[in-house]
Amino acid sequence: MAPPVSGYKLNNNGIPNFEDLPLRPTDPHYSAWGLYGEKDELGTLNRLTDERVAAAAKDEIKTGRRISLNWPLDAQPQQSFFSRHVFTQSLIRKSPRVVNDDVWTFNSQVSTQWDGLRHYAYQREERFYNGVTMEDIHGVNDEDGGKKTTVNGIHAWAEQGIVGRGVLVDYHSWRLAQPAADLKPYDPFKSDAIPLEHLQACLAAQKTEVKFGDILFIRSGFTATYPQKTDAELSAYRAVVPHHFGGVERSEAMLRWIWEHFSAVAGDQPSFESWPAPPDSPHILHEVLLSGWGCPIGELFDLEKLAAYCEAQKRWSFFVVSEPCNVPGGVASPPNILAIF
């Protein structure tokens, strides 16, 4: 675990300025280890204070309309990207009673997911959030009778959930409305990057204000495009290793924007940032967000119905309720998420 850290100043939002990262010069780039204590497992979810959540509920819940953001667990029925175990269901007759049970088996990242703090480490330093090692994760806790450790597990997020004000950046709709000559090509199935300036232009066009502690959702067009692909096309994409996906740009400016505003980030694509990352890139968002800040990354969120409703209402902010599965030591989880208007 990272030792306590001191000597930094907090700004008006109660966090260090981006320029002060890392908090200790010996820690990995941009990291905020120790900000919430050496044993913290919530990271940027600490920004979702009771007061902030209550204010979001008061301001955002007006009609009671609820929209699920969960892609079906079997949305990739035969094969999945990243060779993850697809969803299977065993339906069991409980004869002679007229009763059924079922058993589900699936990789926690095969459909809509929150990436947890055990998922992706700083690759060079081989450290997860707050300095946790692979040995810490795969070891046993001698103080708990030799049970497997649960450090940085997804269960820590289940206690209070990921709940607060959400904002949708409907980049896909915004992009389709722009003159083609003004934009570079963007394909969700290529390593194309979404510039920060485009996300900000989309927010401005929507007249959507971002508030500190918001939960960010970006509709890139992946789940809108996926159903249009044939099985042969999808197999061809999966055959390319590493896979290629569009996503937000990997830049210091993007990192600064996320640090200064959000408690969690999510998108409809398989990788939140464009993928694959160049070798030795200092701006791999998975490293910094998950292992540097403890910031949840959501992927494969189904934002189609949400985008349609936001457009109809001319309102792209809402209340978010997400309850990750309570799996001690879990790496990731379906979000079980609703947007409430």
Short mmCIF file of C-alpha atoms in Angstrom, two decimals:
data_model
loop_
_atom_site.label_atom_id
_atom_site.label_comp_id
_atom_site.label_asym_id
_atom_site.label_seq_id
_atom_site.Cartn_x
_atom_site.Cartn_y
_atom_site.Cartn_z
CA MET A 1 0.00 0.00 0.00
CA ALA A 2 1.05 3.59 -0.58
CA PRO A 3 2.24 5.34 2.61
CA PRO A 4 0.47 8.51 3.80
CA VAL A 5 1.20 11.60 1.75
CA SER A 6 1.26 15.21 2.88
CA GLY A 7 2.44 18.63 1.79
CA TYR A 8 0.04 19.23 -1.09
CA LYS A 9 -2.68 21.87 -1.29
CA LEU A 10 -6.35 21.26 -2.07
CA ASN A 11 -8.29 23.47 -4.45
CA ASN A 12 -11.91 24.62 -4.11
CA ASN A 13 -13.14 21.15 -5.15
CA GLY A 14 -11.14 19.48 -2.40
CA ILE A 15 -8.53 17.88 -4.68
CA PRO A 16 -4.94 18.75 -5.59
CA ASN A 17 -4.39 20.67 -8.79
CA PHE A 18 -3.46 18.56 -11.80
CA GLU A 19 -0.02 20.19 -11.85
CA ASP A 20 0.68 18.69 -8.41
CA LEU A 21 0.44 15.10 -9.69
CA PRO A 22 2.04 12.79 -8.79
CA LEU A 23 1.73 13.71 -5.13
CA ARG A 24 5.14 12.13 -4.46
CA PRO A 25 7.94 12.34 -7.01
CA THR A 26 8.72 8.64 -6.57
CA ASP A 27 5.19 7.54 -7.52
CA PRO A 28 4.09 6.76 -11.11
CA HIS A 29 3.21 9.59 -13.47
CA TYR A 30 0.02 11.54 -12.68
CA SER A 31 -0.82 9.29 -9.71
CA ALA A 32 -2.72 10.49 -6.63
CA TRP A 33 -1.73 7.66 -4.29
CA GLY A 34 -2.42 8.38 -0.66
CA LEU A 35 -4.86 11.24 -1.30
CA TYR A 36 -7.66 9.42 0.54
CA GLY A 37 -5.44 7.28 2.75
CA GLU A 38 -3.13 4.34 2.25
CA LYS A 39 -5.93 1.76 2.33
CA ASP A 40 -8.49 3.63 0.22
CA GLU A 41 -10.28 1.55 -2.44
CA LEU A 42 -12.80 4.13 -3.69
CA GLY A 43 -10.51 6.55 -5.52
CA THR A 44 -12.44 9.25 -7.36
CA LEU A 45 -15.71 7.81 -6.05
CA ASN A 46 -14.83 9.72 -2.87
CA ARG A 47 -16.04 12.74 -4.84
CA LEU A 48 -19.59 11.36 -4.68
CA THR A 49 -20.30 12.77 -1.24
CA ASP A 50 -23.73 12.44 0.38
CA GLU A 51 -24.28 16.16 -0.17
CA ARG A 52 -23.34 15.98 -3.85
CA VAL A 53 -25.56 12.93 -4.45
CA ALA A 54 -28.51 14.54 -2.66
CA ALA A 55 -28.15 17.73 -4.70
CA ALA A 56 -28.00 15.71 -7.94
CA ALA A 57 -31.16 13.79 -7.04
CA LYS A 58 -32.99 17.04 -6.26
CA ASP A 59 -31.88 18.77 -9.45
CA GLU A 60 -32.08 15.90 -11.94
CA ILE A 61 -35.07 13.72 -10.99
CA LYS A 62 -38.14 15.51 -12.37
CA THR A 63 -40.33 13.00 -14.22
CA GLY A 64 -39.29 9.61 -12.85
CA ARG A 65 -38.48 8.25 -16.34
CA ARG A 66 -35.91 5.44 -16.08
CA ILE A 67 -33.64 4.17 -18.86
CA SER A 68 -31.35 1.15 -18.63
CA LEU A 69 -27.80 1.54 -19.94
CA ASN A 70 -27.03 -2.19 -19.77
CA TRP A 71 -26.19 -4.02 -23.01
CA PRO A 72 -27.57 -7.58 -22.87
CA LEU A 73 -25.18 -10.00 -21.21
CA ASP A 74 -25.40 -12.18 -24.34
CA ALA A 75 -24.84 -9.32 -26.79
CA GLN A 76 -21.70 -11.15 -27.98
CA PRO A 77 -23.24 -14.62 -28.19
CA GLN A 78 -20.60 -16.73 -29.98
CA GLN A 79 -17.28 -14.93 -29.64
CA SER A 80 -16.19 -11.81 -27.86
CA PHE A 81 -13.50 -9.22 -28.26
CA PHE A 82 -10.39 -9.83 -26.14
CA SER A 83 -11.30 -13.60 -26.13
CA ARG A 84 -13.47 -13.27 -23.05
CA HIS A 85 -15.79 -16.06 -21.94
CA VAL A 86 -19.21 -15.37 -23.46
CA PHE A 87 -22.43 -15.53 -21.48
CA THR A 88 -24.02 -18.95 -21.14
CA GLN A 89 -27.21 -19.92 -19.35
CA SER A 90 -28.21 -23.34 -18.08
CA LEU A 91 -31.96 -23.57 -17.49
CA ILE A 92 -32.76 -26.24 -14.91
CA ARG A 93 -36.13 -27.98 -14.38
CA LYS A 94 -36.72 -28.69 -10.71
CA SER A 95 -39.07 -31.63 -11.33
CA PRO A 96 -41.35 -32.97 -10.03
CA ARG A 97 -42.18 -29.46 -8.80
CA VAL A 98 -43.14 -26.84 -11.39
CA VAL A 99 -40.05 -24.78 -10.61
CA ASN A 100 -37.04 -23.54 -12.57
CA ASP A 101 -33.52 -22.43 -11.62
CA ASP A 102 -30.77 -21.24 -13.89
CA VAL A 103 -26.98 -20.93 -13.80
CA TRP A 104 -25.11 -18.12 -15.52
CA THR A 105 -21.46 -18.24 -16.54
CA PHE A 106 -19.67 -15.27 -18.10
CA ASN A 107 -16.62 -13.04 -18.01
CA SER A 108 -17.43 -9.90 -16.02
CA GLN A 109 -16.18 -7.77 -18.94
CA VAL A 110 -17.95 -9.48 -21.84
CA SER A 111 -20.79 -6.94 -21.86
CA THR A 112 -21.48 -3.61 -20.13
CA GLN A 113 -18.93 -3.33 -17.33
CA TRP A 114 -17.17 -1.20 -14.79
CA ASP A 115 -13.44 -1.90 -14.84
CA GLY A 116 -12.33 -2.20 -11.23
CA LEU A 117 -9.03 -1.42 -9.56
CA ARG A 118 -7.64 -4.95 -10.00
CA HIS A 119 -7.93 -4.80 -13.78
CA TYR A 120 -5.08 -2.71 -15.23
CA ALA A 121 -1.84 -1.70 -13.53
CA TYR A 122 0.89 0.76 -14.36
CA GLN A 123 2.69 -1.56 -16.75
CA ARG A 124 6.24 -0.35 -16.21
CA GLU A 125 5.98 -0.08 -12.41
CA GLU A 126 3.72 -3.15 -12.10
CA ARG A 127 1.58 -1.40 -9.49
CA PHE A 128 -2.18 -1.05 -9.12
CA TYR A 129 -4.04 1.72 -7.26
CA ASN A 130 -2.25 2.85 -4.10
CA GLY A 131 0.80 0.72 -4.89
CA VAL A 132 -0.89 -2.69 -4.77
CA THR A 133 1.11 -5.46 -6.49
CA MET A 134 0.10 -8.59 -8.39
CA GLU A 135 1.35 -10.58 -5.41
CA ASP A 136 -1.00 -8.60 -3.14
CA ILE A 137 -3.94 -9.44 -5.40
CA HIS A 138 -3.14 -13.12 -5.94
CA GLY A 139 -1.91 -13.77 -2.40
CA VAL A 140 -3.61 -14.77 0.81
CA ASN A 141 -4.34 -12.84 3.97
CA ASP A 142 -2.58 -14.54 6.85
CA GLU A 143 -4.50 -12.36 9.31
CA ASP A 144 -7.77 -13.73 7.94
CA GLY A 145 -7.05 -17.42 8.17
CA GLY A 146 -5.24 -17.69 4.85
CA LYS A 147 -8.19 -16.58 2.75
CA LYS A 148 -7.58 -15.01 -0.66
CA THR A 149 -7.01 -11.29 -0.43
CA THR A 150 -9.72 -8.91 -1.57
CA VAL A 151 -7.61 -5.72 -1.76
CA ASN A 152 -8.85 -3.31 -4.47
CA GLY A 153 -11.81 -5.60 -5.18
CA ILE A 154 -14.99 -4.44 -6.88
CA HIS A 155 -16.97 -5.17 -3.70
CA ALA A 156 -15.71 -1.87 -2.24
CA TRP A 157 -17.85 -0.03 -4.79
CA ALA A 158 -20.95 -2.11 -4.09
CA GLU A 159 -21.51 -0.76 -0.59
CA GLN A 160 -22.69 2.67 -1.75
CA GLY A 161 -22.80 2.15 -5.50
CA ILE A 162 -21.82 4.60 -8.22
CA VAL A 163 -24.57 7.16 -7.79
CA GLY A 164 -24.76 10.82 -8.80
CA ARG A 165 -25.26 13.24 -11.66
CA GLY A 166 -24.59 11.82 -15.11
CA VAL A 167 -23.91 13.71 -18.32
CA LEU A 168 -24.07 12.29 -21.83
CA VAL A 169 -21.76 13.56 -24.54
CA ASP A 170 -23.59 12.37 -27.67
CA TYR A 171 -20.52 12.58 -29.87
CA HIS A 172 -21.98 10.23 -32.49
CA SER A 173 -25.02 12.44 -33.16
CA TRP A 174 -22.94 15.62 -32.98
CA ARG A 175 -20.43 14.25 -35.46
CA LEU A 176 -23.09 13.20 -37.98
CA ALA A 177 -24.45 16.76 -37.89
CA GLN A 178 -21.09 18.33 -38.81
CA PRO A 179 -19.95 19.00 -42.39
CA ALA A 180 -17.85 16.01 -43.40
CA ALA A 181 -15.08 18.24 -44.72
CA ASP A 182 -14.58 19.77 -41.27
CA LEU A 183 -13.71 16.51 -39.50
CA LYS A 184 -11.20 13.72 -39.86
CA PRO A 185 -12.70 10.27 -40.50
CA TYR A 186 -13.80 8.38 -37.41
CA ASP A 187 -14.51 4.64 -37.33
CA PRO A 188 -15.37 2.90 -34.03
CA PHE A 189 -13.61 -0.20 -35.38
CA LYS A 190 -10.33 1.58 -36.11
CA SER A 191 -7.81 3.19 -33.75
CA ASP A 192 -9.31 6.63 -34.33
CA ALA A 193 -9.14 9.13 -31.49
CA ILE A 194 -11.90 11.50 -30.37
CA PRO A 195 -10.28 14.89 -29.69
CA LEU A 196 -11.07 16.61 -26.42
CA GLU A 197 -12.03 19.75 -28.33
CA HIS A 198 -14.77 17.76 -30.10
CA LEU A 199 -16.20 16.51 -26.81
CA GLN A 200 -16.24 20.06 -25.51
CA ALA A 201 -17.84 21.34 -28.74
CA CYS A 202 -20.53 18.66 -28.41
CA LEU A 203 -21.25 19.70 -24.83
CA ALA A 204 -21.50 23.32 -25.94
CA ALA A 205 -23.91 22.38 -28.75
CA GLN A 206 -26.03 20.44 -26.26
CA LYS A 207 -25.85 23.37 -23.81
CA THR A 208 -24.79 20.84 -21.17
CA GLU A 209 -22.96 22.15 -18.12
CA VAL A 210 -20.39 19.88 -16.51
CA LYS A 211 -20.21 19.93 -12.70
CA PHE A 212 -17.48 18.61 -10.45
CA GLY A 213 -18.13 15.00 -9.48
CA ASP A 214 -20.22 14.18 -12.57
CA ILE A 215 -20.28 10.70 -14.09
CA LEU A 216 -19.31 11.01 -17.76
CA PHE A 217 -20.86 8.96 -20.58
CA ILE A 218 -19.59 9.23 -24.17
CA ARG A 219 -21.60 7.84 -27.09
CA SER A 220 -18.95 7.19 -29.72
CA GLY A 221 -21.13 5.21 -32.12
CA PHE A 222 -19.84 1.70 -31.36
CA THR A 223 -23.11 0.16 -30.17
CA ALA A 224 -24.97 2.06 -32.91
CA THR A 225 -22.67 0.54 -35.54
CA TYR A 226 -22.20 -2.95 -34.09
CA PRO A 227 -25.62 -4.33 -35.17
CA GLN A 228 -24.87 -3.29 -38.76
CA LYS A 229 -21.82 -5.55 -38.94
CA THR A 230 -22.06 -9.07 -40.35
CA ASP A 231 -20.75 -12.08 -38.43
CA ALA A 232 -17.91 -12.31 -40.95
CA GLU A 233 -16.95 -8.67 -40.39
CA LEU A 234 -17.00 -9.07 -36.62
CA SER A 235 -14.86 -12.22 -36.88
CA ALA A 236 -12.37 -10.34 -39.04
CA TYR A 237 -12.13 -7.56 -36.45
CA ARG A 238 -11.57 -10.11 -33.67
CA ALA A 239 -8.83 -11.80 -35.68
CA VAL A 240 -6.69 -8.67 -35.61
CA VAL A 241 -4.54 -8.73 -32.47
CA PRO A 242 -4.28 -6.34 -30.83
CA HIS A 243 -7.84 -5.28 -31.58
CA HIS A 244 -8.45 -1.81 -32.96
CA PHE A 245 -11.13 0.43 -31.48
CA GLY A 246 -11.96 4.10 -31.52
CA GLY A 247 -12.11 6.06 -28.30
CA VAL A 248 -11.07 9.26 -26.60
CA GLU A 249 -7.63 10.62 -27.36
CA ARG A 250 -4.73 9.70 -25.10
CA SER A 251 -3.37 13.09 -24.10
CA GLU A 252 -2.40 15.12 -21.07
CA ALA A 253 -5.23 17.52 -21.88
CA MET A 254 -7.74 14.66 -21.71
CA LEU A 255 -6.33 13.48 -18.39
CA ARG A 256 -6.50 17.00 -16.98
CA TRP A 257 -10.14 17.38 -18.08
CA ILE A 258 -11.15 14.12 -16.43
CA TRP A 259 -9.21 14.84 -13.22
CA GLU A 260 -10.74 18.30 -12.86
CA HIS A 261 -14.36 17.21 -13.38
CA PHE A 262 -15.41 13.57 -13.08
CA SER A 263 -15.88 10.82 -10.50
CA ALA A 264 -16.22 8.03 -13.12
CA VAL A 265 -16.11 7.79 -16.92
CA ALA A 266 -17.80 5.45 -19.37
CA GLY A 267 -18.46 4.94 -23.05
CA ASP A 268 -20.15 2.58 -25.49
CA GLN A 269 -16.88 1.25 -26.91
CA PRO A 270 -14.82 -1.80 -25.83
CA SER A 271 -11.95 0.44 -24.75
CA PHE A 272 -12.65 3.89 -23.33
CA GLU A 273 -9.57 5.34 -25.05
CA SER A 274 -8.56 4.58 -28.64
CA TRP A 275 -6.79 1.26 -28.82
CA PRO A 276 -4.13 -0.05 -29.09
CA ALA A 277 -1.88 2.43 -27.34
CA PRO A 278 1.53 3.20 -28.84
CA PRO A 279 4.45 1.44 -27.10
CA ASP A 280 5.64 3.28 -23.97
CA SER A 281 2.89 5.87 -24.25
CA PRO A 282 2.79 8.04 -21.10
CA HIS A 283 -0.91 8.66 -21.69
CA ILE A 284 -2.53 5.24 -21.41
CA LEU A 285 -5.75 6.25 -19.70
CA HIS A 286 -6.36 2.80 -18.24
CA GLU A 287 -3.10 3.12 -16.29
CA VAL A 288 -3.68 6.59 -14.94
CA LEU A 289 -7.43 6.44 -14.30
CA LEU A 290 -7.60 2.99 -12.72
CA SER A 291 -4.20 2.67 -11.08
CA GLY A 292 -3.30 6.32 -10.59
CA TRP A 293 -6.61 7.77 -9.40
CA GLY A 294 -8.92 4.83 -8.68
CA CYS A 295 -11.37 6.16 -11.29
CA PRO A 296 -13.91 3.61 -12.59
CA ILE A 297 -13.88 3.10 -16.37
CA GLY A 298 -17.11 1.90 -17.96
CA GLU A 299 -17.16 0.17 -21.33
CA LEU A 300 -19.78 -1.26 -23.71
CA PHE A 301 -22.55 0.84 -22.16
CA ASP A 302 -25.74 0.80 -24.24
CA LEU A 303 -26.41 4.51 -24.74
CA GLU A 304 -28.82 4.30 -27.69
CA LYS A 305 -32.15 4.72 -25.85
CA LEU A 306 -30.56 7.28 -23.55
CA ALA A 307 -29.35 9.36 -26.49
CA ALA A 308 -32.77 9.28 -28.16
CA TYR A 309 -34.52 10.39 -24.99
CA CYS A 310 -31.97 13.13 -24.28
CA GLU A 311 -32.45 14.48 -27.79
CA ALA A 312 -36.23 14.44 -27.46
CA GLN A 313 -36.07 16.26 -24.12
CA LYS A 314 -33.16 18.54 -25.13
CA ARG A 315 -31.56 17.57 -21.85
CA TRP A 316 -28.35 15.58 -21.54
CA SER A 317 -27.98 15.39 -17.75
CA PHE A 318 -29.73 12.91 -15.44
CA PHE A 319 -29.43 10.99 -12.19
CA VAL A 320 -27.40 7.75 -12.26
CA VAL A 321 -27.84 4.71 -10.04
CA SER A 322 -25.37 1.86 -10.51
CA GLU A 323 -24.89 -1.09 -8.17
CA PRO A 324 -21.80 -3.18 -9.02
CA CYS A 325 -22.03 -6.81 -7.99
CA ASN A 326 -20.89 -7.51 -4.44
CA VAL A 327 -18.09 -9.93 -5.34
CA PRO A 328 -15.26 -9.77 -2.80
CA GLY A 329 -12.02 -9.37 -4.73
CA GLY A 330 -13.81 -8.97 -8.07
CA VAL A 331 -11.92 -7.45 -11.01
CA ALA A 332 -14.90 -5.96 -12.83
CA SER A 333 -18.69 -6.02 -12.76
CA PRO A 334 -21.84 -5.46 -14.77
CA PRO A 335 -23.03 -1.99 -13.71
CA ASN A 336 -26.73 -2.76 -13.15
CA ILE A 337 -27.32 0.86 -14.10
CA LEU A 338 -30.26 3.19 -14.65
CA ALA A 339 -30.46 6.80 -15.78
CA ILE A 340 -33.34 8.57 -14.04
CA PHE A 341 -34.90 11.80 -15.33
#
